[in-house]
Amino acid sequence: MSALFERFSQADTSITRRYGGTGLGLAICKRLIELMGGEIGVQSRQGLGSTFWFELPLPLAPSEAGKLPICQIGSTSQPRRVLLAEDNPINQEVITAMCEGRGHTVTVVDNGAAAVAAVHAGEYDVVLMDMQMPVMDGISAARAIRAAEAYGKRPATPIIGLTANAMAEDIQQCRKAGMDAHVAKPIEWAELFTTIDQVVVSAPADALAALQVLDERKLGELVNVLGCERVAKMLHRFACDIENRLTVLDEIDVCELSLIMHSIMSSSGQLGFIELSNLSSRIKEDAKHGARPNCLPELLLVGRRAIEAARAYVGRL
């Protein structure tokens, strides 16, 4: 029996082929316990089983440990209309069941483009957005939703990102896309439901402010140097150029797309159209590596917003 605690030793070598193992488990336990000043042993009776025990010399706790908080996932004070954008069928079923158990009504879509369309067509209190989905990913979908809301002057629907990536850069990416919060997978339900209540209650009316369409300070500097008339003509050419380029996106290959995005990125950045410049830069990088981006629908919305902002600025000159 004492051989059980030796390395590479098993009570009956015939079980190795059936159950595997190396005979190291008990040897490791013995070594760890001895390093802590303790002792390990076994009591066994053939045909009845074995009892393994160990003793460790440990100091008494200074006081009774507090009780661990119990996760409360009962019904909420107010049911929410939830849009779940998630492509994994099991995740869809689990998240839907948990949300419905909380009293929420859940609508499920399986890609980012469908989420954008659903938000445009219906009214939801909150969107739960997975990051990795086919057709359009969660980041692109969030940007498209925010762009559409701003273009239509509609209130912003709170968006919570759901992702297995919980690094600071991933969370920052969610925020930059216009999401209100981030919950890591696997989901802690108490955290999710608390976050839902927080973003629905505290969602500001000006939640779209983070997506700056136009930095008017840049145009103001140009007006001071070039004058109102020249800047107005410049903005008119810019708006017409963007409008023309947006109409051919589906007809060009990735090489042409990269060149067009470079041009849009440069001109929009120079004039202060920040959102369009940033998005064009991202699309350019994807196209440069031979990938046709899935955020072209978002570009149409962002481009339209830039055109409207340019014409509105001209109207105020």
mmCIF file of C-alpha atoms in Angstrom:
data_model
loop_
_atom_site.group_PDB
_atom_site.id
_atom_site.type_symbol
_atom_site.label_atom_id
_atom_site.label_comp_id
_atom_site.label_asym_id
_atom_site.label_seq_id
_atom_site.Cartn_x
_atom_site.Cartn_y
_atom_site.Cartn_z
ATOM 1 C CA MET A 1 0.000 0.000 0.000
ATOM 2 C CA SER A 2 2.875 2.376 0.752
ATOM 3 C CA ALA A 3 4.014 2.018 -2.870
ATOM 4 C CA LEU A 4 0.974 4.060 -3.938
ATOM 5 C CA PHE A 5 2.775 7.246 -2.924
ATOM 6 C CA GLU A 6 5.871 6.441 -4.956
ATOM 7 C CA ARG A 7 6.386 7.955 -8.412
ATOM 8 C CA PHE A 8 5.151 5.983 -11.448
ATOM 9 C CA SER A 9 3.480 3.430 -9.190
ATOM 10 C CA GLN A 10 -0.060 1.994 -9.419
ATOM 11 C CA ALA A 11 -1.790 -0.611 -7.272
ATOM 12 C CA ASP A 12 -2.603 -2.817 -10.265
ATOM 13 C CA THR A 13 -0.683 -2.309 -13.515
ATOM 14 C CA SER A 14 -3.459 -4.062 -15.454
ATOM 15 C CA ILE A 15 -5.679 -0.976 -15.182
ATOM 16 C CA THR A 16 -3.183 1.262 -16.987
ATOM 17 C CA ARG A 17 -4.332 0.272 -20.470
ATOM 18 C CA ARG A 18 -8.021 0.649 -19.559
ATOM 19 C CA TYR A 19 -7.914 3.894 -17.573
ATOM 20 C CA GLY A 20 -4.536 5.450 -18.381
ATOM 21 C CA GLY A 21 -2.568 7.515 -15.879
ATOM 22 C CA THR A 22 1.110 7.709 -15.008
ATOM 23 C CA GLY A 23 1.150 6.918 -11.306
ATOM 24 C CA LEU A 24 2.268 10.437 -10.418
ATOM 25 C CA GLY A 25 -0.889 11.895 -8.851
ATOM 26 C CA LEU A 26 -0.481 10.600 -5.296
ATOM 27 C CA ALA A 27 3.282 11.159 -5.357
ATOM 28 C CA ILE A 28 2.684 14.826 -6.209
ATOM 29 C CA CYS A 29 0.050 15.131 -3.459
ATOM 30 C CA LYS A 30 2.435 13.587 -0.940
ATOM 31 C CA ARG A 31 5.243 15.946 -1.922
ATOM 32 C CA LEU A 32 3.030 19.053 -1.700
ATOM 33 C CA ILE A 33 1.610 18.084 1.690
ATOM 34 C CA GLU A 34 5.044 17.298 3.116
ATOM 35 C CA LEU A 35 6.332 20.676 1.905
ATOM 36 C CA MET A 36 3.526 22.240 3.960
ATOM 37 C CA GLY A 37 4.547 20.231 7.017
ATOM 38 C CA GLY A 38 1.690 17.750 6.792
ATOM 39 C CA GLU A 39 1.099 14.039 6.384
ATOM 40 C CA ILE A 40 -0.932 11.901 3.956
ATOM 41 C CA GLY A 41 -2.115 8.313 4.239
ATOM 42 C CA VAL A 42 -4.661 5.739 3.092
ATOM 43 C CA GLN A 43 -6.983 3.203 4.716
ATOM 44 C CA SER A 44 -8.189 0.448 2.396
ATOM 45 C CA ARG A 45 -10.160 -2.791 2.584
ATOM 46 C CA GLN A 46 -10.295 -5.090 -0.397
ATOM 47 C CA GLY A 47 -13.707 -5.083 -2.030
ATOM 48 C CA LEU A 48 -14.967 -2.191 0.129
ATOM 49 C CA GLY A 49 -12.925 0.764 -1.096
ATOM 50 C CA SER A 50 -10.232 3.179 0.068
ATOM 51 C CA THR A 51 -10.173 6.342 2.150
ATOM 52 C CA PHE A 52 -7.350 8.796 1.564
ATOM 53 C CA TRP A 53 -6.643 11.392 4.237
ATOM 54 C CA PHE A 54 -4.198 14.186 4.939
ATOM 55 C CA GLU A 55 -3.411 16.478 7.850
ATOM 56 C CA LEU A 56 -1.962 19.993 7.650
ATOM 57 C CA PRO A 57 -0.804 22.252 10.499
ATOM 58 C CA LEU A 58 -2.646 25.507 9.719
ATOM 59 C CA PRO A 59 -3.307 28.554 11.943
ATOM 60 C CA LEU A 60 -6.855 29.255 13.052
ATOM 61 C CA ALA A 61 -8.717 31.960 11.162
ATOM 62 C CA PRO A 62 -8.942 35.161 13.267
ATOM 63 C CA SER A 63 -12.712 35.344 12.869
ATOM 64 C CA GLU A 64 -15.573 33.571 11.178
ATOM 65 C CA ALA A 65 -15.417 34.049 7.437
ATOM 66 C CA GLY A 66 -18.258 36.081 6.028
ATOM 67 C CA LYS A 67 -20.909 34.380 3.975
ATOM 68 C CA LEU A 68 -20.396 34.471 0.233
ATOM 69 C CA PRO A 69 -22.941 36.614 -1.617
ATOM 70 C CA ILE A 70 -25.656 34.637 -3.329
ATOM 71 C CA CYS A 71 -26.198 35.371 -7.001
ATOM 72 C CA GLN A 72 -29.731 36.663 -7.336
ATOM 73 C CA ILE A 73 -31.202 36.151 -10.791
ATOM 74 C CA GLY A 74 -34.856 36.398 -9.967
ATOM 75 C CA SER A 75 -37.364 38.599 -11.749
ATOM 76 C CA THR A 76 -36.446 42.196 -12.471
ATOM 77 C CA SER A 77 -38.569 45.173 -11.490
ATOM 78 C CA GLN A 78 -39.149 45.999 -15.162
ATOM 79 C CA PRO A 79 -39.126 43.588 -18.129
ATOM 80 C CA ARG A 80 -36.948 44.685 -21.048
ATOM 81 C CA ARG A 81 -37.206 44.170 -24.799
ATOM 82 C CA VAL A 82 -33.890 42.521 -25.628
ATOM 83 C CA LEU A 83 -32.340 42.036 -29.062
ATOM 84 C CA LEU A 84 -29.768 39.228 -28.933
ATOM 85 C CA ALA A 85 -27.241 39.157 -31.797
ATOM 86 C CA GLU A 86 -25.493 35.779 -31.451
ATOM 87 C CA ASP A 87 -24.646 33.167 -34.103
ATOM 88 C CA ASN A 88 -24.004 30.178 -31.812
ATOM 89 C CA PRO A 89 -27.264 28.159 -31.417
ATOM 90 C CA ILE A 90 -26.414 26.901 -27.924
ATOM 91 C CA ASN A 91 -25.529 30.401 -26.727
ATOM 92 C CA GLN A 92 -28.754 31.677 -28.288
ATOM 93 C CA GLU A 93 -30.804 29.134 -26.358
ATOM 94 C CA VAL A 94 -29.022 29.613 -23.022
ATOM 95 C CA ILE A 95 -28.993 33.423 -23.068
ATOM 96 C CA THR A 96 -32.608 33.554 -24.238
ATOM 97 C CA ALA A 97 -33.733 31.179 -21.481
ATOM 98 C CA MET A 98 -31.908 33.120 -18.774
ATOM 99 C CA CYS A 99 -33.231 36.472 -19.994
ATOM 100 C CA GLU A 100 -36.790 35.167 -20.277
ATOM 101 C CA GLY A 101 -36.465 33.753 -16.777
ATOM 102 C CA ARG A 102 -35.643 37.279 -15.693
ATOM 103 C CA GLY A 103 -38.858 38.537 -17.285
ATOM 104 C CA HIS A 104 -37.375 39.952 -20.492
ATOM 105 C CA THR A 105 -38.703 39.458 -24.026
ATOM 106 C CA VAL A 106 -35.956 38.298 -26.402
ATOM 107 C CA THR A 107 -35.625 38.561 -30.183
ATOM 108 C CA VAL A 108 -32.712 36.618 -31.698
ATOM 109 C CA VAL A 109 -30.683 37.378 -34.842
ATOM 110 C CA ASP A 110 -27.586 35.486 -35.948
ATOM 111 C CA ASN A 111 -25.405 38.153 -37.576
ATOM 112 C CA GLY A 112 -24.502 41.817 -37.296
ATOM 113 C CA ALA A 113 -26.295 42.928 -40.454
ATOM 114 C CA ALA A 114 -29.530 41.397 -39.173
ATOM 115 C CA ALA A 115 -29.012 43.231 -35.873
ATOM 116 C CA VAL A 116 -28.683 46.572 -37.686
ATOM 117 C CA ALA A 117 -31.880 45.868 -39.629
ATOM 118 C CA ALA A 118 -33.742 44.754 -36.499
ATOM 119 C CA VAL A 119 -32.832 47.893 -34.548
ATOM 120 C CA HIS A 120 -33.928 50.023 -37.505
ATOM 121 C CA ALA A 121 -37.238 48.168 -37.854
ATOM 122 C CA GLY A 122 -38.205 47.691 -34.209
ATOM 123 C CA GLU A 123 -37.910 49.163 -30.754
ATOM 124 C CA TYR A 124 -35.631 47.503 -28.205
ATOM 125 C CA ASP A 125 -34.546 48.520 -24.732
ATOM 126 C CA VAL A 126 -31.104 46.945 -25.122
ATOM 127 C CA VAL A 127 -28.989 45.028 -27.644
ATOM 128 C CA LEU A 128 -26.744 42.138 -26.548
ATOM 129 C CA MET A 129 -24.086 42.053 -29.266
ATOM 130 C CA ASP A 130 -21.684 39.164 -29.839
ATOM 131 C CA MET A 131 -18.361 40.281 -31.341
ATOM 132 C CA GLN A 132 -17.583 37.447 -33.784
ATOM 133 C CA MET A 133 -20.454 36.830 -36.213
ATOM 134 C CA PRO A 134 -20.800 36.110 -39.939
ATOM 135 C CA VAL A 135 -21.847 38.724 -42.542
ATOM 136 C CA MET A 136 -21.050 41.627 -40.186
ATOM 137 C CA ASP A 137 -19.186 41.479 -36.870
ATOM 138 C CA GLY A 138 -20.401 43.078 -33.650
ATOM 139 C CA ILE A 139 -18.086 46.098 -33.789
ATOM 140 C CA SER A 140 -19.169 46.994 -37.335
ATOM 141 C CA ALA A 141 -22.818 46.412 -36.441
ATOM 142 C CA ALA A 142 -22.600 48.717 -33.420
ATOM 143 C CA ARG A 143 -21.039 51.458 -35.542
ATOM 144 C CA ALA A 144 -23.728 51.043 -38.189
ATOM 145 C CA ILE A 145 -26.493 51.229 -35.584
ATOM 146 C CA ARG A 146 -25.045 54.403 -34.088
ATOM 147 C CA ALA A 147 -24.592 55.952 -37.533
ATOM 148 C CA ALA A 148 -28.197 55.170 -38.494
ATOM 149 C CA GLU A 149 -29.508 56.565 -35.211
ATOM 150 C CA ALA A 150 -27.572 59.786 -35.664
ATOM 151 C CA TYR A 151 -28.621 60.143 -39.299
ATOM 152 C CA GLY A 152 -32.273 59.603 -38.400
ATOM 153 C CA LYS A 153 -31.968 61.706 -35.219
ATOM 154 C CA ARG A 154 -33.339 58.785 -33.191
ATOM 155 C CA PRO A 155 -32.506 57.995 -29.543
ATOM 156 C CA ALA A 156 -29.591 55.625 -29.039
ATOM 157 C CA THR A 157 -30.437 52.042 -28.086
ATOM 158 C CA PRO A 158 -28.046 50.772 -25.378
ATOM 159 C CA ILE A 159 -25.645 48.117 -26.699
ATOM 160 C CA ILE A 160 -23.781 45.610 -24.505
ATOM 161 C CA GLY A 161 -20.870 43.767 -26.105
ATOM 162 C CA LEU A 162 -20.542 40.035 -25.375
ATOM 163 C CA THR A 163 -17.116 38.548 -26.021
ATOM 164 C CA ALA A 164 -14.637 36.002 -24.754
ATOM 165 C CA ASN A 165 -11.937 38.657 -25.195
ATOM 166 C CA ALA A 166 -11.796 40.704 -22.001
ATOM 167 C CA MET A 167 -8.518 42.516 -22.653
ATOM 168 C CA ALA A 168 -8.419 46.286 -22.141
ATOM 169 C CA GLU A 169 -7.969 46.878 -25.872
ATOM 170 C CA ASP A 170 -11.082 44.813 -26.656
ATOM 171 C CA ILE A 171 -13.152 46.775 -24.168
ATOM 172 C CA GLN A 172 -11.810 50.034 -25.598
ATOM 173 C CA GLN A 173 -12.736 48.863 -29.090
ATOM 174 C CA CYS A 174 -16.303 48.231 -27.910
ATOM 175 C CA ARG A 175 -16.507 51.726 -26.441
ATOM 176 C CA LYS A 176 -15.129 53.357 -29.578
ATOM 177 C CA ALA A 177 -17.778 51.572 -31.631
ATOM 178 C CA GLY A 178 -20.467 53.233 -29.521
ATOM 179 C CA MET A 179 -21.274 50.365 -27.167
ATOM 180 C CA ASP A 180 -22.405 51.284 -23.673
ATOM 181 C CA ALA A 181 -20.889 48.351 -21.780
ATOM 182 C CA HIS A 182 -19.055 45.043 -22.093
ATOM 183 C CA VAL A 183 -19.712 41.650 -20.456
ATOM 184 C CA ALA A 184 -17.175 38.841 -20.794
ATOM 185 C CA LYS A 185 -17.997 35.271 -21.789
ATOM 186 C CA PRO A 186 -18.661 32.874 -20.177
ATOM 187 C CA ILE A 187 -21.400 35.138 -18.893
ATOM 188 C CA GLU A 188 -21.897 35.786 -15.190
ATOM 189 C CA TRP A 189 -25.662 36.233 -15.118
ATOM 190 C CA ALA A 190 -25.805 38.598 -12.159
ATOM 191 C CA GLU A 191 -23.295 40.844 -13.931
ATOM 192 C CA LEU A 192 -25.253 40.758 -17.190
ATOM 193 C CA PHE A 193 -28.586 41.612 -15.603
ATOM 194 C CA THR A 194 -27.057 44.364 -13.480
ATOM 195 C CA THR A 195 -25.407 45.800 -16.586
ATOM 196 C CA ILE A 196 -28.690 45.691 -18.517
ATOM 197 C CA ASP A 197 -30.459 47.632 -15.768
ATOM 198 C CA GLN A 198 -27.607 50.146 -15.583
ATOM 199 C CA VAL A 199 -27.389 50.940 -19.292
ATOM 200 C CA VAL A 200 -31.147 51.071 -19.824
ATOM 201 C CA VAL A 201 -31.659 53.438 -16.895
ATOM 202 C CA SER A 202 -28.589 55.592 -17.436
ATOM 203 C CA ALA A 203 -28.383 55.745 -21.239
ATOM 204 C CA PRO A 204 -27.905 59.451 -21.974
ATOM 205 C CA ALA A 205 -29.959 61.250 -24.586
ATOM 206 C CA ASP A 206 -26.748 62.394 -26.274
ATOM 207 C CA ALA A 207 -25.110 58.963 -26.382
ATOM 208 C CA LEU A 208 -24.218 59.582 -30.011
ATOM 209 C CA ALA A 209 -21.900 62.438 -29.096
ATOM 210 C CA ALA A 210 -18.977 60.026 -28.865
ATOM 211 C CA LEU A 211 -19.251 59.474 -32.622
ATOM 212 C CA GLN A 212 -18.090 62.866 -33.834
ATOM 213 C CA VAL A 213 -19.054 63.417 -37.451
ATOM 214 C CA LEU A 214 -17.339 66.762 -37.972
ATOM 215 C CA ASP A 215 -14.702 68.695 -36.065
ATOM 216 C CA GLU A 216 -15.849 72.197 -36.976
ATOM 217 C CA ARG A 217 -12.672 73.725 -35.584
ATOM 218 C CA LYS A 218 -10.761 72.465 -38.617
ATOM 219 C CA LEU A 219 -13.216 74.060 -41.012
ATOM 220 C CA GLY A 220 -13.143 77.235 -38.939
ATOM 221 C CA GLU A 221 -9.382 77.438 -39.405
ATOM 222 C CA LEU A 222 -9.810 77.015 -43.168
ATOM 223 C CA VAL A 223 -12.464 79.736 -43.262
ATOM 224 C CA ASN A 224 -10.102 82.127 -41.486
ATOM 225 C CA VAL A 225 -7.401 81.498 -44.099
ATOM 226 C CA LEU A 226 -9.341 80.852 -47.323
ATOM 227 C CA GLY A 227 -12.608 82.675 -46.728
ATOM 228 C CA CYS A 228 -16.208 81.469 -46.707
ATOM 229 C CA GLU A 229 -16.673 81.262 -50.474
ATOM 230 C CA ARG A 230 -13.686 79.021 -51.163
ATOM 231 C CA VAL A 231 -14.491 76.722 -48.232
ATOM 232 C CA ALA A 232 -18.117 76.467 -49.388
ATOM 233 C CA LYS A 233 -16.979 75.419 -52.887
ATOM 234 C CA MET A 234 -14.531 72.958 -51.356
ATOM 235 C CA LEU A 235 -17.240 71.351 -49.216
ATOM 236 C CA HIS A 236 -19.587 71.179 -52.202
ATOM 237 C CA ARG A 237 -16.933 69.295 -54.216
ATOM 238 C CA PHE A 238 -16.247 67.055 -51.220
ATOM 239 C CA ALA A 239 -19.934 66.138 -50.803
ATOM 240 C CA CYS A 240 -20.360 65.405 -54.527
ATOM 241 C CA ASP A 241 -17.175 63.332 -54.614
ATOM 242 C CA ILE A 242 -18.191 61.216 -51.605
ATOM 243 C CA GLU A 243 -21.676 60.723 -53.036
ATOM 244 C CA ASN A 244 -20.268 59.519 -56.368
ATOM 245 C CA ARG A 245 -17.750 57.184 -54.766
ATOM 246 C CA LEU A 246 -20.331 55.575 -52.493
ATOM 247 C CA THR A 247 -22.445 54.559 -55.493
ATOM 248 C CA VAL A 248 -19.735 52.316 -56.983
ATOM 249 C CA LEU A 249 -18.656 50.359 -53.894
ATOM 250 C CA ASP A 250 -20.330 47.138 -55.042
ATOM 251 C CA GLU A 251 -18.805 47.349 -58.520
ATOM 252 C CA ILE A 252 -15.089 47.611 -57.704
ATOM 253 C CA ASP A 253 -12.459 45.095 -56.625
ATOM 254 C CA VAL A 254 -10.435 45.304 -53.414
ATOM 255 C CA CYS A 255 -7.481 47.027 -55.108
ATOM 256 C CA GLU A 256 -9.687 49.866 -56.357
ATOM 257 C CA LEU A 257 -11.448 49.928 -52.998
ATOM 258 C CA SER A 258 -8.146 50.461 -51.201
ATOM 259 C CA LEU A 259 -7.286 53.414 -53.471
ATOM 260 C CA ILE A 260 -10.715 55.002 -53.040
ATOM 261 C CA MET A 261 -10.573 54.587 -49.271
ATOM 262 C CA HIS A 262 -7.146 56.222 -49.207
ATOM 263 C CA SER A 263 -8.533 59.224 -51.071
ATOM 264 C CA ILE A 264 -11.615 59.508 -48.838
ATOM 265 C CA MET A 265 -9.515 59.067 -45.699
ATOM 266 C CA SER A 266 -7.183 61.868 -46.753
ATOM 267 C CA SER A 267 -9.771 64.430 -47.858
ATOM 268 C CA SER A 268 -12.231 63.789 -45.028
ATOM 269 C CA GLY A 269 -9.460 63.917 -42.433
ATOM 270 C CA GLN A 270 -8.123 67.187 -43.838
ATOM 271 C CA LEU A 271 -11.562 68.789 -43.635
ATOM 272 C CA GLY A 272 -12.358 67.443 -40.154
ATOM 273 C CA PHE A 273 -14.821 64.640 -40.955
ATOM 274 C CA ILE A 274 -13.356 62.413 -38.254
ATOM 275 C CA GLU A 275 -15.718 59.452 -38.297
ATOM 276 C CA LEU A 276 -15.544 59.027 -42.076
ATOM 277 C CA SER A 277 -11.760 59.374 -42.079
ATOM 278 C CA ASN A 278 -11.316 56.739 -39.346
ATOM 279 C CA LEU A 279 -13.681 54.251 -40.988
ATOM 280 C CA SER A 280 -12.061 54.749 -44.409
ATOM 281 C CA SER A 281 -8.677 54.058 -42.843
ATOM 282 C CA ARG A 282 -9.898 50.741 -41.403
ATOM 283 C CA ILE A 283 -11.471 49.652 -44.684
ATOM 284 C CA LYS A 284 -8.337 50.645 -46.594
ATOM 285 C CA GLU A 285 -6.157 48.427 -44.386
ATOM 286 C CA ASP A 286 -8.485 45.449 -44.826
ATOM 287 C CA ALA A 287 -8.665 45.941 -48.594
ATOM 288 C CA LYS A 288 -4.904 46.379 -48.838
ATOM 289 C CA HIS A 289 -4.508 42.849 -47.466
ATOM 290 C CA GLY A 290 -6.927 41.446 -50.034
ATOM 291 C CA ALA A 291 -9.977 41.187 -47.762
ATOM 292 C CA ARG A 292 -13.283 42.711 -48.776
ATOM 293 C CA PRO A 293 -14.541 44.342 -45.550
ATOM 294 C CA ASN A 294 -17.971 43.499 -44.186
ATOM 295 C CA CYS A 295 -18.555 47.059 -42.967
ATOM 296 C CA LEU A 296 -19.426 48.645 -46.336
ATOM 297 C CA PRO A 297 -23.078 49.136 -45.272
ATOM 298 C CA GLU A 298 -21.714 51.118 -42.342
ATOM 299 C CA LEU A 299 -19.626 53.217 -44.747
ATOM 300 C CA LEU A 300 -22.764 54.189 -46.675
ATOM 301 C CA LEU A 301 -24.360 55.500 -43.489
ATOM 302 C CA VAL A 302 -21.242 57.282 -42.254
ATOM 303 C CA GLY A 303 -20.636 58.786 -45.690
ATOM 304 C CA ARG A 304 -24.207 60.045 -45.849
ATOM 305 C CA ARG A 305 -23.800 61.655 -42.446
ATOM 306 C CA ALA A 306 -20.639 63.423 -43.609
ATOM 307 C CA ILE A 307 -22.408 64.703 -46.730
ATOM 308 C CA GLU A 308 -25.303 66.063 -44.669
ATOM 309 C CA ALA A 309 -22.887 67.690 -42.201
ATOM 310 C CA ALA A 310 -20.937 69.320 -45.056
ATOM 311 C CA ARG A 311 -24.073 70.764 -46.631
ATOM 312 C CA ALA A 312 -25.369 71.941 -43.268
ATOM 313 C CA TYR A 313 -22.083 73.752 -42.601
ATOM 314 C CA VAL A 314 -22.227 75.448 -46.010
ATOM 315 C CA GLY A 315 -25.745 76.585 -45.196
ATOM 316 C CA ARG A 316 -24.438 78.383 -42.110
ATOM 317 C CA LEU A 317 -21.598 80.211 -43.896
#
